[in-house]
Amino acid sequence: MKLIVKKNEDKTITLGKDIKDSLFLTVEENAKLVLKFAVYQKMPAINLTVHLKKNANLEVVYADFSSGKNKVSAAINLDESGANATWHLASLASEQDQKEFNISFIHEAPHTQADMQNYGVALNEARLVFSGVNHIKNKAKKSNTNQSAKIIVFDEKASGKANPILRIDEHDVLASHAAIVGRLNDDHLFYLKSRGLSEKEAKTLIVYGYLTPIAKHFDKLTQTKITHLIEEKCHV
Amino acid sequence: MEQLVIKNLHVKVDQKEILKGVNLTINQGDNVALLGPNGHGKSTLLFAIMGHPKYIITKGSITFNKKDIKKLSVDERSKLGLFLGFQNPSEVPGVVNSDFLKNIMNVRRDKPMSLFTFYKELENAYKVMGIPFSMANRNLNEGFSGGEKKRNEILQMNLLNPRLSMLDEIDSGLDVDAINVVAKAIREKHQAGMSLLVISHYARLFNLIKPNRAVIMVNGKIVLDGKPDLIKRIDSEGYEWIKNELGIEINKVENKTVSIGACATKVALQGKK
């Protein structure tokens, strides 16, 4: 799929079931694109490429409650000055899921800004990998780039990995990254249980905390669907 | 009558026996101060009563209202009316304080509270504890100061209305004003019928909550169960007299290196050994 958001346009696209594996998007000068993914069924392979022109604005919201084994890659190119991109991913991996997300921001021009937030929960025997690259190229002065990844791993056989990479070829820029992969420990669970929550209730509460903030970007129907899926997958 | 009865309790942690035959009864309305040198099993007793999986009961019994609670899960013990105020409350990632509080209140009700009722109760609970209501939107204990964590413990106690509250050094990390607020909350719940088992190293808290009994734990056993004036004596004289008067040798606790700092601190501490 190819799409151009024309100069000064303001567009919102929501993608769910029928995602073609390659998406090429261009956001022209002063245009704004909000790109939403709400994925529930089999995890699709997605290759997303976005080019942002002068002062263009991109907001990606990705709610991943799919199942299966696949890879999602996104390359967001901030080609001209003033371009701005944000990325917010929430992913729930359960049973034998193997999910990989490779997201990169490429700052080609000065005064470009990018912010990436990835949240994940790995249950049962699932594997979840977040790889994020923020690349500030030569001449992209005064650019600001940030990424953070948080994964919580519940079960013995589940695993999570976060690979944050910053590549900086220019001085005079701001860049930051944070990555936390935490295992739910006995003390956390004991604390929650000591207040009367069962093990399931305690785990569900933590998963909600990580994953439901993404729901506010979607309509009521999608919000309900997300809530149901969290409950369903946590009680496997 | 409500009663917690502990008989000949032996508890092991990581293969090491910490409690070596504890006998203790707490009657309804009791307000018991639990004293003793560091590392002699006070916190272990509280964790074992609440049911922490690392604290393994090898011998003895714990009953609450004649019910054997050894077989109950931690959450079932909580729902029976037991409450543990933690010395170091866990920072639980990703859980918003208000969601947590709503959940722990709702699991004890047949029907979930209306949002309005919950909001009103919560607002009031924050006011009572003197903490800004905006803290309800922060993650559970994450980034809270020591004092804020302790007040958050008492706030939970207030919302849950336990029958027996066990408080583990609830006064550490609190400034004088905060101790007064916390002590007032404890006193009010006690007057309303809640029993208490309270660990503290300082007479200040006990002067405010006025226990009716003081028990002393040494070497994993209760060696003295008496009047609250024991608190005053320990506050001024320490524990040495126990050795002389009761003939009990107080075991020295192994000096373990505990690192709470950054990696460099850890390396430095380990290097010292």
Coordinates of C-alpha atoms in Angstrom, one line a residue:
Chain A
M1 CA 0.0 0.0 0.0
K2 CA 1.2 3.5 -0.9
L3 CA -0.2 6.6 0.5
I4 CA 0.6 10.3 0.4
V5 CA -0.8 12.7 3.0
K6 CA -0.8 16.0 1.0
K7 CA 0.5 19.3 2.1
N8 CA -1.5 20.8 5.1
E9 CA -3.7 17.7 5.2
D10 CA -4.8 16.2 8.6
K11 CA -5.5 12.5 8.4
T12 CA -6.3 9.6 10.7
I13 CA -5.9 6.0 9.5
T14 CA -6.9 3.0 11.5
L15 CA -5.7 -0.4 10.4
G16 CA -6.8 -3.7 11.9
K17 CA -7.6 -6.9 10.1
D18 CA -6.5 -6.4 6.5
I19 CA -3.0 -5.2 6.8
K20 CA -0.9 -5.5 3.6
D21 CA 2.6 -6.4 4.6
S22 CA 4.3 -3.4 3.1
L23 CA 3.2 0.1 3.8
F24 CA 4.8 3.2 2.2
L25 CA 3.7 6.5 3.5
T26 CA 4.7 10.0 2.8
V27 CA 3.6 12.9 4.9
E28 CA 4.1 16.2 3.1
E29 CA 4.9 19.6 4.4
N30 CA 2.8 20.7 7.4
A31 CA 0.6 17.7 7.1
K32 CA -0.4 15.5 10.0
L33 CA -1.0 11.7 10.0
V34 CA -2.3 9.7 12.9
L35 CA -1.7 6.0 12.2
K36 CA -3.4 3.5 14.4
F37 CA -3.0 -0.2 14.5
A38 CA -5.4 -2.5 16.5
V39 CA -4.3 -6.0 15.9
Y40 CA -6.1 -8.9 17.5
Q41 CA -5.9 -12.1 15.4
K42 CA -2.9 -13.7 13.8
M43 CA 0.2 -11.5 14.0
P44 CA 0.8 -10.0 10.6
A45 CA 4.3 -9.3 9.2
I46 CA 4.4 -5.6 8.7
N47 CA 7.0 -3.5 6.9
L48 CA 6.2 0.2 7.4
T49 CA 8.2 3.0 5.8
V50 CA 7.3 6.6 6.4
H51 CA 8.9 9.7 5.0
L52 CA 8.2 13.0 6.8
K53 CA 8.7 16.3 5.0
K54 CA 9.1 19.8 6.4
N55 CA 7.2 20.3 9.7
A56 CA 5.3 17.1 9.0
N57 CA 3.8 15.3 12.0
L58 CA 3.3 11.6 12.6
E59 CA 1.7 9.8 15.5
V60 CA 1.7 6.0 15.5
V61 CA -0.3 4.1 18.0
Y62 CA 0.1 0.3 17.9
A63 CA -2.1 -2.0 20.1
D64 CA -0.9 -5.5 19.6
F65 CA -3.0 -8.2 21.1
S66 CA -2.4 -10.7 18.3
S67 CA -1.1 -14.2 18.5
G68 CA 1.5 -16.2 16.7
K69 CA 5.1 -15.7 15.4
N70 CA 6.1 -12.7 13.3
K71 CA 8.1 -9.6 12.9
V72 CA 7.0 -6.0 12.6
S73 CA 9.5 -3.5 11.2
A74 CA 9.1 0.3 11.0
A75 CA 11.5 2.8 9.5
I76 CA 10.5 6.4 10.1
N77 CA 12.5 8.9 8.2
L78 CA 12.5 12.5 9.4
D79 CA 13.7 13.8 6.0
E80 CA 13.2 17.6 6.4
S81 CA 13.6 20.1 9.2
G82 CA 10.8 20.4 11.8
A83 CA 9.5 16.9 11.2
N84 CA 8.1 15.3 14.3
A85 CA 7.2 11.6 15.1
T86 CA 5.9 9.7 18.1
W87 CA 5.4 6.0 18.5
H88 CA 3.5 4.2 21.2
L89 CA 3.4 0.4 21.2
A90 CA 1.7 -1.9 23.7
S91 CA 2.1 -5.6 23.1
L92 CA 0.9 -8.7 24.9
A93 CA 2.6 -11.9 24.1
S94 CA 1.2 -15.1 25.6
E95 CA 1.3 -18.9 25.1
Q96 CA 3.9 -19.7 22.4
D97 CA 3.9 -16.3 20.7
Q98 CA 7.2 -15.1 19.3
K99 CA 7.0 -11.4 18.6
E100 CA 9.6 -9.0 17.4
F101 CA 9.3 -5.3 16.8
N102 CA 12.1 -3.4 15.1
I103 CA 11.5 0.3 15.0
S104 CA 13.9 2.9 13.8
F105 CA 13.8 6.7 13.6
I106 CA 16.2 8.2 11.1
H107 CA 16.9 11.9 11.6
E108 CA 18.1 13.3 8.3
A109 CA 17.5 17.0 8.9
P110 CA 18.0 19.5 11.7
H111 CA 15.3 20.4 14.2
T112 CA 13.6 17.0 14.0
Q113 CA 12.0 15.3 16.9
A114 CA 11.1 11.7 17.7
D115 CA 9.8 9.8 20.7
M116 CA 9.3 6.1 21.0
Q117 CA 7.5 4.3 23.8
N118 CA 7.3 0.5 23.9
Y119 CA 5.4 -1.4 26.5
G120 CA 5.2 -5.2 26.6
V121 CA 4.1 -8.1 28.7
A122 CA 5.3 -11.7 28.2
L123 CA 3.2 -14.5 29.7
N124 CA 3.4 -18.3 29.6
E125 CA 6.1 -19.4 27.1
A126 CA 6.0 -16.3 24.9
R127 CA 9.0 -14.4 23.7
L128 CA 8.9 -10.6 23.1
V129 CA 11.7 -8.5 21.6
F130 CA 11.8 -4.8 21.1
S131 CA 14.6 -3.4 19.1
G132 CA 14.7 0.4 18.7
V133 CA 17.2 2.4 16.8
N134 CA 17.4 6.2 16.9
H135 CA 19.8 7.4 14.3
I136 CA 20.8 11.1 14.2
K137 CA 22.7 11.7 11.0
N138 CA 25.3 14.2 10.1
K139 CA 23.8 17.7 9.7
A140 CA 20.7 16.9 11.8
K141 CA 21.7 19.5 14.4
K142 CA 19.3 20.5 17.2
S143 CA 17.4 17.3 16.9
N144 CA 15.8 15.5 19.8
T145 CA 15.3 11.8 20.0
N146 CA 14.1 9.5 22.7
Q147 CA 13.2 5.9 23.2
S148 CA 12.0 3.9 26.2
A149 CA 11.1 0.2 26.4
K150 CA 9.5 -1.6 29.3
I151 CA 8.8 -5.3 29.3
I152 CA 7.5 -7.3 32.2
V153 CA 8.0 -11.1 32.2
F154 CA 5.6 -13.2 34.2
D155 CA 6.4 -16.8 33.8
E156 CA 9.5 -18.9 34.1
K157 CA 9.4 -20.0 30.5
A158 CA 8.5 -16.5 29.1
S159 CA 11.2 -14.1 28.0
G160 CA 11.6 -10.5 27.0
K161 CA 14.4 -8.6 25.4
A162 CA 14.9 -4.9 24.8
N163 CA 17.7 -3.6 22.5
P164 CA 17.8 0.2 22.6
I165 CA 20.4 1.7 20.2
L166 CA 21.3 5.3 19.8
R167 CA 23.5 6.2 16.8
I168 CA 24.6 9.8 16.9
D169 CA 26.7 11.3 14.1
E170 CA 26.1 15.0 15.0
H171 CA 27.0 17.2 18.0
D172 CA 24.5 19.6 19.4
V173 CA 21.6 17.1 19.7
L174 CA 19.5 15.6 22.6
A175 CA 19.2 11.9 22.8
S176 CA 18.0 9.6 25.6
H177 CA 17.0 6.0 26.0
A178 CA 15.8 3.7 28.8
A179 CA 15.1 0.0 28.8
I180 CA 13.7 -2.1 31.6
V181 CA 13.0 -5.8 31.4
G182 CA 11.6 -6.9 34.7
R183 CA 10.5 -10.2 36.0
L184 CA 7.6 -10.2 38.3
N185 CA 9.0 -11.4 41.6
D186 CA 7.6 -13.2 44.7
D187 CA 7.7 -10.0 46.8
H188 CA 5.5 -8.0 44.3
L189 CA 3.0 -10.8 44.2
F190 CA 3.0 -11.3 48.0
Y191 CA 2.4 -7.6 48.5
L192 CA -0.6 -7.5 46.2
K193 CA -2.0 -10.8 47.6
S194 CA -1.5 -9.6 51.2
R195 CA -4.2 -7.0 50.3
G196 CA -6.7 -9.7 49.3
L197 CA -6.0 -10.0 45.6
S198 CA -5.7 -13.6 44.2
E199 CA -2.8 -14.4 42.0
K200 CA -4.9 -14.0 38.9
E201 CA -6.3 -10.7 40.1
A202 CA -2.8 -9.4 41.0
K203 CA -1.4 -10.4 37.6
T204 CA -4.3 -8.9 35.7
L205 CA -3.9 -5.6 37.5
I206 CA -0.2 -5.4 36.5
V207 CA -1.0 -6.3 32.9
Y208 CA -3.7 -3.6 32.8
G209 CA -1.3 -1.1 34.2
Y210 CA 1.2 -1.7 31.4
L211 CA -1.1 -2.1 28.5
T212 CA -4.4 -0.3 28.9
P213 CA -3.0 3.3 28.6
I214 CA -2.9 2.6 24.8
A215 CA -6.7 2.1 24.8
K216 CA -7.5 5.8 25.2
H217 CA -6.4 6.3 21.6
F218 CA -9.2 4.1 20.3
D219 CA -13.0 4.0 20.1
K220 CA -15.3 2.4 22.7
L221 CA -15.6 -0.8 20.8
T222 CA -11.9 -1.3 20.5
Q223 CA -11.4 -0.4 24.2
T224 CA -13.8 -3.1 25.2
K225 CA -12.1 -5.6 22.9
I226 CA -8.7 -4.8 24.4
T227 CA -10.1 -5.3 27.9
H228 CA -11.6 -8.6 27.0
L229 CA -8.4 -9.9 25.4
I230 CA -6.3 -9.0 28.4
E231 CA -8.7 -10.9 30.7
E232 CA -8.8 -13.8 28.3
K233 CA -5.0 -14.1 27.8
C234 CA -4.1 -13.6 31.5
H235 CA -6.3 -16.5 32.5
V236 CA -4.9 -19.0 30.1
Chain B
M1 CA -14.0 -13.8 70.7
E2 CA -11.5 -13.0 68.0
Q3 CA -8.1 -14.4 68.7
L4 CA -4.8 -15.1 67.1
V5 CA -3.1 -18.1 68.7
I6 CA 0.4 -19.1 67.8
K7 CA 1.8 -22.4 69.2
N8 CA 5.3 -23.7 69.1
L9 CA 5.9 -22.0 65.7
H10 CA 9.1 -23.0 63.9
V11 CA 9.9 -21.1 60.6
K12 CA 12.7 -21.6 58.1
V13 CA 13.9 -19.1 55.6
D14 CA 16.4 -20.3 52.9
Q15 CA 17.1 -23.4 54.9
K16 CA 17.9 -21.5 58.0
E17 CA 15.6 -21.8 61.1
I18 CA 14.7 -18.3 62.3
L19 CA 11.7 -19.0 64.6
K20 CA 12.4 -21.7 67.1
G21 CA 9.1 -22.2 69.0
V22 CA 7.1 -19.1 69.2
N23 CA 4.1 -19.0 71.5
L24 CA 1.9 -16.0 71.4
T25 CA -1.8 -15.2 71.8
I26 CA -3.4 -11.9 70.7
N27 CA -6.9 -11.4 72.1
Q28 CA -9.5 -9.1 70.6
G29 CA -8.7 -5.5 71.3
D30 CA -5.1 -6.3 72.3
N31 CA -2.5 -3.7 71.4
V32 CA 0.8 -5.6 71.5
A33 CA 4.2 -4.1 71.2
L34 CA 6.7 -6.6 69.7
L35 CA 10.3 -5.8 70.7
G36 CA 13.6 -7.4 70.3
P37 CA 17.1 -6.9 68.8
N38 CA 17.6 -6.8 65.1
G39 CA 17.7 -10.1 63.3
H40 CA 16.0 -12.2 66.0
G41 CA 12.8 -13.0 64.1
K42 CA 10.2 -10.2 64.6
S43 CA 9.6 -9.5 60.9
T44 CA 9.8 -13.3 60.2
L45 CA 6.9 -13.8 62.6
L46 CA 4.8 -11.3 60.7
F47 CA 5.6 -12.7 57.3
A48 CA 4.9 -16.2 58.5
I49 CA 1.5 -15.2 59.8
M50 CA 0.6 -13.4 56.5
G51 CA 2.0 -16.4 54.5
H52 CA 5.0 -15.3 52.5
P53 CA 6.1 -18.3 50.4
K54 CA 9.7 -17.9 51.4
Y55 CA 8.9 -18.4 55.1
I56 CA 8.3 -22.0 55.6
I57 CA 6.5 -23.3 58.7
T58 CA 8.2 -26.5 59.7
K59 CA 6.4 -27.1 63.0
G60 CA 3.6 -25.5 65.1
S61 CA 0.3 -23.9 64.4
I62 CA -1.3 -20.5 63.7
T63 CA -5.0 -20.1 64.2
F64 CA -7.2 -17.0 63.8
N65 CA -10.6 -17.3 65.3
K66 CA -10.0 -21.0 65.7
K67 CA -9.4 -21.4 62.0
D68 CA -6.1 -23.0 61.0
I69 CA -4.7 -20.3 58.7
K70 CA -1.5 -22.3 57.6
K71 CA -3.5 -23.8 54.8
L72 CA -5.0 -20.6 53.6
S73 CA -3.6 -18.6 50.7
V74 CA -2.3 -15.1 51.4
D75 CA -5.3 -13.4 49.9
E76 CA -7.7 -15.6 52.0
R77 CA -5.8 -14.5 55.1
S78 CA -6.2 -10.9 54.1
K79 CA -9.9 -11.4 53.6
L80 CA -10.2 -13.0 57.0
G81 CA -9.1 -9.6 58.4
L82 CA -5.3 -9.9 58.8
F83 CA -3.3 -6.9 57.6
L84 CA 0.5 -6.5 57.3
G85 CA 1.9 -3.0 57.1
F86 CA 5.3 -3.6 55.4
Q87 CA 8.6 -2.3 56.6
N88 CA 9.6 -2.0 52.9
P89 CA 6.5 -1.8 50.8
S90 CA 7.1 -3.2 47.3
E91 CA 7.3 -0.8 44.3
V92 CA 5.0 -2.6 41.9
P93 CA 5.7 -1.6 38.3
G94 CA 2.9 -0.4 36.1
V95 CA 0.1 -0.5 38.7
V96 CA -1.7 2.8 39.3
N97 CA -2.3 3.4 43.0
S98 CA -6.0 4.3 42.6
D99 CA -6.7 1.2 40.5
F100 CA -4.9 -0.9 43.1
L101 CA -7.0 0.6 45.9
K102 CA -10.2 0.2 44.0
N103 CA -9.4 -3.5 43.4
I104 CA -8.5 -4.3 47.0
M105 CA -11.7 -2.7 48.2
N106 CA -13.9 -4.4 45.6
V107 CA -12.6 -8.0 46.3
R108 CA -14.2 -7.8 49.7
R109 CA -17.6 -6.7 48.4
D110 CA -20.3 -8.7 46.8
K111 CA -20.9 -5.9 44.3
P112 CA -18.3 -3.4 43.1
M113 CA -18.6 0.0 44.6
S114 CA -19.9 2.8 42.4
L115 CA -17.2 5.1 41.1
F116 CA -18.7 8.0 43.1
T117 CA -18.6 6.1 46.4
F118 CA -15.1 5.0 45.7
Y119 CA -14.0 8.5 44.8
K120 CA -15.5 9.9 48.0
E121 CA -14.0 7.3 50.2
L122 CA -10.6 7.6 48.6
E123 CA -10.6 11.4 48.8
N124 CA -11.4 11.2 52.5
A125 CA -8.7 8.6 53.1
Y126 CA -6.1 10.8 51.5
K127 CA -7.3 13.8 53.6
V128 CA -7.0 11.8 56.8
M129 CA -3.5 10.7 56.0
G130 CA -2.4 14.2 55.0
I131 CA -1.2 13.1 51.5
P132 CA -2.1 15.0 48.3
F133 CA -5.0 13.3 46.5
S134 CA -2.9 13.6 43.2
M135 CA -0.7 10.8 44.5
A136 CA -3.6 8.4 43.8
N137 CA -2.7 8.7 40.1
R138 CA 0.9 7.6 40.6
N139 CA 2.2 4.1 40.3
L140 CA 2.0 2.0 43.4
N141 CA 4.9 3.0 45.7
E142 CA 7.1 3.8 42.6
G143 CA 9.2 6.8 43.4
F144 CA 7.4 7.3 46.7
S145 CA 9.7 8.6 49.5
G146 CA 10.1 6.4 52.6
G147 CA 7.5 8.4 54.5
E148 CA 5.0 8.4 51.6
K149 CA 5.2 4.6 51.4
K150 CA 4.5 4.3 55.1
R151 CA 1.5 6.6 54.9
N152 CA 0.3 4.7 51.9
E153 CA 0.4 1.5 54.1
I154 CA -1.8 3.1 56.8
L155 CA -4.1 4.5 54.1
Q156 CA -4.7 1.0 52.9
M157 CA -5.2 -0.2 56.5
N158 CA -7.9 2.5 56.9
L159 CA -9.6 1.5 53.6
L160 CA -9.6 -2.3 54.4
N161 CA -10.7 -2.2 58.0
P162 CA -8.7 -5.2 59.1
R163 CA -9.5 -7.1 62.4
L164 CA -5.8 -7.6 63.3
S165 CA -3.2 -5.2 62.0
M166 CA 0.5 -6.2 62.1
L167 CA 2.7 -3.2 61.5
D168 CA 6.4 -3.6 60.9
E169 CA 8.5 -0.5 61.7
I170 CA 5.7 1.7 60.4
D171 CA 7.4 4.7 62.0
S172 CA 10.8 4.4 60.3
G173 CA 11.3 7.1 57.7
L174 CA 8.5 9.3 59.1
D175 CA 9.0 12.8 60.4
V176 CA 7.5 13.9 63.7
D177 CA 4.3 15.3 62.1
A178 CA 3.8 12.1 60.0
I179 CA 4.3 9.9 63.1
N180 CA 1.5 11.8 64.8
V181 CA -0.8 11.4 61.8
V182 CA -0.1 7.7 61.5
A183 CA -0.4 7.1 65.3
K184 CA -3.8 8.9 65.3
A185 CA -5.1 6.7 62.5
I186 CA -3.9 3.5 64.3
R187 CA -5.4 4.7 67.6
E188 CA -8.8 5.4 66.0
K189 CA -8.9 2.0 64.3
H190 CA -7.9 0.3 67.6
Q191 CA -10.7 2.1 69.4
A192 CA -13.1 0.9 66.7
G193 CA -12.1 -2.7 67.6
M194 CA -9.0 -3.5 65.6
S195 CA -6.3 -5.6 67.4
L196 CA -2.6 -4.7 66.9
L197 CA 0.8 -6.3 66.8
V198 CA 3.3 -3.6 66.3
I199 CA 7.1 -3.8 65.7
S200 CA 9.1 -0.7 66.4
H201 CA 12.5 0.2 67.9
Y202 CA 11.3 3.6 69.2
A203 CA 9.3 4.5 72.3
R204 CA 7.9 7.6 70.5
L205 CA 5.4 5.5 68.5
F206 CA 4.4 3.4 71.5
N207 CA 3.9 6.5 73.6
L208 CA 1.4 7.6 71.1
I209 CA -0.5 4.4 70.4
K210 CA -0.3 3.1 74.0
P211 CA 0.0 -0.7 73.9
N212 CA -1.5 -2.8 76.7
R213 CA 1.2 -5.4 76.4
A214 CA 4.8 -5.7 75.4
V215 CA 6.4 -8.9 74.2
I216 CA 10.1 -9.4 73.6
M217 CA 11.6 -11.8 71.0
V218 CA 15.1 -13.1 71.4
N219 CA 16.7 -16.0 69.5
G220 CA 13.5 -16.7 67.6
K221 CA 11.4 -17.1 70.7
I222 CA 9.1 -14.9 72.9
V223 CA 11.1 -14.6 76.1
L224 CA 9.0 -12.1 77.9
D225 CA 5.3 -11.2 77.7
G226 CA 4.5 -8.4 80.1
K227 CA 3.3 -4.9 80.8
P228 CA 4.0 -2.0 78.5
D229 CA 6.6 -0.5 80.9
L230 CA 9.0 -3.0 79.4
I231 CA 9.1 -0.6 76.4
K232 CA 10.5 2.2 78.6
R233 CA 13.1 0.0 80.1
I234 CA 14.4 -1.2 76.7
D235 CA 14.4 2.3 75.4
S236 CA 16.7 3.4 78.2
E237 CA 18.7 0.3 78.9
G238 CA 18.7 -1.8 75.7
Y239 CA 18.6 -5.6 75.8
E240 CA 21.7 -6.4 77.9
W241 CA 19.7 -6.9 81.1
I242 CA 17.7 -9.8 79.6
K243 CA 21.0 -11.7 79.6
N244 CA 21.6 -11.0 83.3
E245 CA 18.1 -11.3 84.6
L246 CA 16.7 -14.1 82.5
G247 CA 20.0 -15.9 81.8
I248 CA 19.4 -15.9 78.1
E249 CA 22.5 -15.5 75.9
I250 CA 21.6 -13.1 73.0
N251 CA 22.9 -14.7 69.8
K252 CA 24.9 -12.3 67.7
V253 CA 23.5 -11.9 64.2
E254 CA 25.9 -12.6 61.4
N255 CA 27.0 -9.4 59.8
K256 CA 25.8 -9.8 56.3
T257 CA 26.9 -7.2 53.7
V258 CA 23.7 -5.7 52.2
S259 CA 24.0 -3.4 49.3
I260 CA 21.3 -0.9 48.7
G261 CA 23.4 1.4 46.6
A262 CA 24.7 1.5 43.1
C263 CA 27.0 -1.1 41.6
A264 CA 30.1 0.8 42.7
T265 CA 28.9 0.7 46.3
K266 CA 28.3 -3.0 46.0
V267 CA 31.8 -3.6 44.7
A268 CA 33.3 -1.4 47.4
L269 CA 31.4 -3.2 50.2
Q270 CA 32.3 -6.6 48.8
G271 CA 35.9 -5.6 48.5
K272 CA 36.1 -4.7 52.2
K273 CA 35.3 -8.2 53.3

